[in-house]
Amino acid sequence: MGIRNLCRTLFILVVALVPVSSLAGEGGKEADGYVDNERQTCLMCHNTPAVKGVLETPHFMSGDPASPGERQGCQSCHGPASEHVASPMQVKPMGFGADSEIPVEAQNTVCLDCHESGDRNDWHASTHAAAGVACADCHSVHEPRQKALNRNAQAGICFDCHLDKRQALRRRSHHPIEEGLVGCADCHNPHGGSGPGQLQAVSVNDPCTICHAEKRGPFLWEHPPVADDCTNCHDPHGSVHPDLLVQRPPFLCQQCHSESFHPGTLRSGTGLPGASPDNKILGGACTNCHSQVHGSNHPSGTVLSR
Amino acid sequence: MKRQLILTLSALAAVCQALASPVNPLLGDKYSLFEQPSLVRGQRITLGVIGNDRDSFKLGEYTGLREDGVYGLGAFFSGGEWFESDINYRLEGRDLGLESRQILGRFGFARGIRLDVAYRELPHYELDSILIPFHRAGGNRWQLPADWVGASGVAGFTGLDGALGETDTHTKRKRVEAELLVPLNENWSLAADYSLEDKSGNQLTGVVFGVGGTQLGVRVPSEIDRQTREMGLSLAYQSGWGSFTGGYRYSDLDEESDPLIVQNPFISPAFADAANYPRGFARLAPAPDNSAHVFYGKGILRLGRTARLSLDLQRARHEQDDDFLPYTVNDGLATPLALPAPDLDGERVISHARFALTVRPTARTNLALKYRYHDRDDRTDRMPFAFVLHDVLEQGTDPAAGDIRVNRPYSRTTRQLSLEGGYRFSGGWRLSVGLERETVERDFLPVDETEEDAGHLKLNYRLGDRVSGWLKWRRADRSSGTYDSNAAYLAGHPQAFIDANGTDAFVNDPALRIFFLADRERDQQDWVLNWAASASTSLALKIQRSDDDYPDSQFGLSEAQRRNLTLDASYSPDKTFSLYGYASRAWQERDQGGFQWLGFLPQMVLPPLRDNSANGWRVASESRSDTLGAGLEWAVNNRLDLELEYALTRSETEYDIEAGSALTAAPLPDLTMDWRDITARARYRVREGISLALQYRFRDYSTDDFALDGVAVDTDPSVLLSGAASPDFRANTLVFSVTYELR
């Protein structure tokens, strides 16, 4: 069976399962079982700074009818508490995070009941959802200073799993992420996105040209790998080469250019000072002349030098 | 009282700003002395001083702390009800005193209306001690001193030393942002945003005057002065059955830099007389003003409790109509041949659609089907241009002689289909499988269409209460069908030239495969192991491997490999003390080949020559980056917090060169970087609401780069280089701050 036939078959299967899935939920909230005056009731036992921090967060913003604090209070997220109050050790309220016995999907449903919109539209189809990531793995809703929502500190959350990216940011050339000026979420939507790599935008180049709009074009003389995908030449997370390049010129350029004369010529230590200095390897190498590698709008710029 | 406090805070913030000289900066690179608040209410102000003992652009790369001295710092937060009204507000200032200063504000009004405002600055200091013989003669025009002695090469510049002046390259972004959210009723809301960014500074730009065997050039710090505006308006609907957002976004770039004009320092018999020193100049076009209009709609439909259908549609148009510059800045080089149009009238239309359907037929099973269509259609007209090469040759106008080129507006269409499924077993095990298919169509390139089929398998495992992790394997095969090396040649020349030279001519060697078009086999494996050795000790191991093989690529990139190995460990016996450490090694290897031919030989006869490998070469590069880090965080008591952090990164890139017998090659030195940080912080709460903080940071940074080190302005015989060296510094930074907090 070819992949097209397989896809077609699976598409039919997936669509057919939609009505079945509506019967397979984790169970909705109970309509009753809520205790009154819950904030005081809960705080009688759960009176630690780690718990009470939530009172300082937008979830308990007074006067906002949409905030959980103004609805059922703690029970808005943790579920009806009357049985727990009656038998504190036997009946546990809904818990969140890695230590919770509640399946991740059920935990996330609580958050998505209010937050499944806007930038979180695609959560259900996101890489993180497929990987079984819980909202509480990144968001500490009881913390007044949520790292995940703070550009200066957000990368620390991402690095808990994306260990290789933490390493990449300590290379010679990197975006100022560790410096707290750019956040992972400036480019990525951890809740899922329409583009590759859970990007905020619909293509790889779009987030790059938000800050680097001068490279957006269209140009008279386009450079195909630039128009194709910025990551053909750049590693946005960090590189041992200058300008986030995946390889340094001239070798970067020679990955695609092998012509008579200088493009195909081998560059090596013979071009260093003391031997026969070669401007194709020193300074900016190829960009000493072809400085308009992202595109040129000059009528004589056909070789991207004007 | 509250009013007085706010006024006091504002005054103190202004003082902090005043303390922020444009030439002093930072605190190290981290700002942990200053709280990172998303507090809702309360007042806090932090004032401090910072001492730095080293001048270095690299030290202050993103903060501006690039000169030694003692400087003032500040931060503030204020939040609560605005003068006892119904308005909630949060105002926050960060990095005041640094060039990376930020002021953020959020105002919440009745009926859930919210206004966010922000002002941010982002500096980037790149190279100091650049040497150039040019001086600015207004705008972005660079001229040589009146007594300059022109020559056919750098060695003949007898007045170079006396003409050199020092400069640097740096940029600064200043950005204001505002975002307004207006709930219209329980279901509908309206949002609008606006941002304006001003970027100024300069960048080192190469300017070539030469042609063919006479390649001459200079590097100068070209001016940057541009503004980017973004604005958007959207309407959102949310209810129990789903949600929808539709809107419009606009973005434009206003390039205010003048064209870069540089006087030619060379005199060459290969150039037209009007192009030589002192008459000759070069002129580069700045990036064109451009704009983007985006209409979009995205929504999600809840099909029962566990099925979701999301749809994302977008239609965008990128356009620019900047007037063309003349063919050359040098009068007399261009014939009266007119430009084919006054401007490009460039237009690129992007159509995007994506849908995703996910279902959970059982509580343990999930399925996802996704389809993505992305089309970038460059509708810019194609026109013939009789160019003046590098402002030094007279314009040729013979279509049969290669004097005319035709622009190639590249378009690309991508279609992706994927199916994924997963099953959650009991005990925390989970198995996921996925299949993907992607086709990409392009024009004016050697390959019209590539197809890639991929599949992945992932197993999440849990062994008892202490061990968990996952294994993932992914394989992707891309095939490109026929590879037409002469596609770009055919599309880029007028028919008369093709008729005169044949259709089999081409520019690139036919044995080269452009890597993003070439057949590719990609294998990726990840393994993650988390071990909770005890209630207080945890270990994590992550191994990643990615191999790209280009089986048909004799020349060009033929292999690319990545490896990552990371080990994390932490020990936290209680909430007051934690110890952590990590070590990682990343490898990147790339293998590529080429063929050297210094002659006007039609490349179509190369294949028999290529069989004799005397002119062939291969370069294999291997980069290794090692990072080692450790730290502790200790709340000694309810007054004193201590932190200690150490991080070392060492990277090394080796080039292994194999040259054919007819070629001469010598080894390249390794490229290296050593970066060591030691940071110690202490925070002491004097009493409720007042705390002191002290931070010491040591940074040791050194690099070796054969493209810069030992390369003087006049090292190369044909190009005046910048004389910049790769950065090295060793700096001690001490910060002391006082925080006053009122809750």
mmCIF file of N, CA, C and O in Angstrom, chain B residues 94 131 268 287 371 389 432 442 446 505 577 601 669 743:
data_model
loop_
_atom_site.group_PDB
_atom_site.id
_atom_site.type_symbol
_atom_site.label_atom_id
_atom_site.label_comp_id
_atom_site.label_asym_id
_atom_site.label_seq_id
_atom_site.Cartn_x
_atom_site.Cartn_y
_atom_site.Cartn_z
ATOM 1 N N ARG B 94 13.074 47.720 33.908
ATOM 2 C CA ARG B 94 14.176 46.769 34.055
ATOM 3 C C ARG B 94 15.428 47.350 33.421
ATOM 4 O O ARG B 94 15.348 48.075 32.434
ATOM 5 N N LEU B 131 39.863 49.577 11.486
ATOM 6 C CA LEU B 131 40.698 50.620 10.890
ATOM 7 C C LEU B 131 40.315 50.804 9.427
ATOM 8 O O LEU B 131 40.268 49.829 8.669
ATOM 9 N N SER B 268 43.533 50.714 -11.698
ATOM 10 C CA SER B 268 43.825 49.458 -12.375
ATOM 11 C C SER B 268 43.646 49.627 -13.874
ATOM 12 O O SER B 268 42.661 50.224 -14.329
ATOM 13 N N ALA B 287 18.668 48.201 1.395
ATOM 14 C CA ALA B 287 17.499 47.321 1.316
ATOM 15 C C ALA B 287 16.292 48.160 0.910
ATOM 16 O O ALA B 287 16.124 49.286 1.380
ATOM 17 N N TYR B 371 -2.694 18.669 7.750
ATOM 18 C CA TYR B 371 -2.338 18.997 6.371
ATOM 19 C C TYR B 371 -1.944 20.469 6.327
ATOM 20 O O TYR B 371 -2.594 21.319 6.933
ATOM 21 N N LEU B 389 29.206 46.100 -14.339
ATOM 22 C CA LEU B 389 29.733 45.226 -13.300
ATOM 23 C C LEU B 389 30.652 45.994 -12.348
ATOM 24 O O LEU B 389 31.679 46.542 -12.749
ATOM 25 N N SER B 432 4.102 6.118 20.337
ATOM 26 C CA SER B 432 3.597 7.037 19.309
ATOM 27 C C SER B 432 4.241 6.683 17.979
ATOM 28 O O SER B 432 5.439 6.356 17.913
ATOM 29 N N ARG B 442 9.476 24.189 -6.741
ATOM 30 C CA ARG B 442 10.206 25.461 -6.868
ATOM 31 C C ARG B 442 10.399 25.766 -8.348
ATOM 32 O O ARG B 442 10.343 24.855 -9.184
ATOM 33 N N PRO B 446 17.484 23.936 -10.152
ATOM 34 C CA PRO B 446 17.766 22.661 -10.831
ATOM 35 C C PRO B 446 16.719 21.570 -10.586
ATOM 36 O O PRO B 446 16.649 20.617 -11.353
ATOM 37 N N ALA B 505 25.027 24.754 -21.727
ATOM 38 C CA ALA B 505 25.960 25.460 -20.850
ATOM 39 C C ALA B 505 25.321 25.617 -19.474
ATOM 40 O O ALA B 505 24.108 25.554 -19.318
ATOM 41 N N PHE B 577 17.674 24.388 49.741
ATOM 42 C CA PHE B 577 19.010 24.140 49.215
ATOM 43 C C PHE B 577 18.934 23.286 47.954
ATOM 44 O O PHE B 577 18.241 22.276 47.918
ATOM 45 N N LEU B 601 36.998 27.066 -19.272
ATOM 46 C CA LEU B 601 36.659 25.809 -19.924
ATOM 47 C C LEU B 601 35.158 25.594 -19.785
ATOM 48 O O LEU B 601 34.618 25.690 -18.697
ATOM 49 N N PRO B 669 44.364 26.433 10.849
ATOM 50 C CA PRO B 669 44.376 26.341 12.322
ATOM 51 C C PRO B 669 42.962 26.091 12.844
ATOM 52 O O PRO B 669 41.974 26.431 12.190
ATOM 53 N N ARG B 743 4.241 46.181 50.046
ATOM 54 C CA ARG B 743 3.163 45.334 49.538
ATOM 55 C C ARG B 743 1.815 45.816 50.019
ATOM 56 O O ARG B 743 1.695 46.409 51.057
#
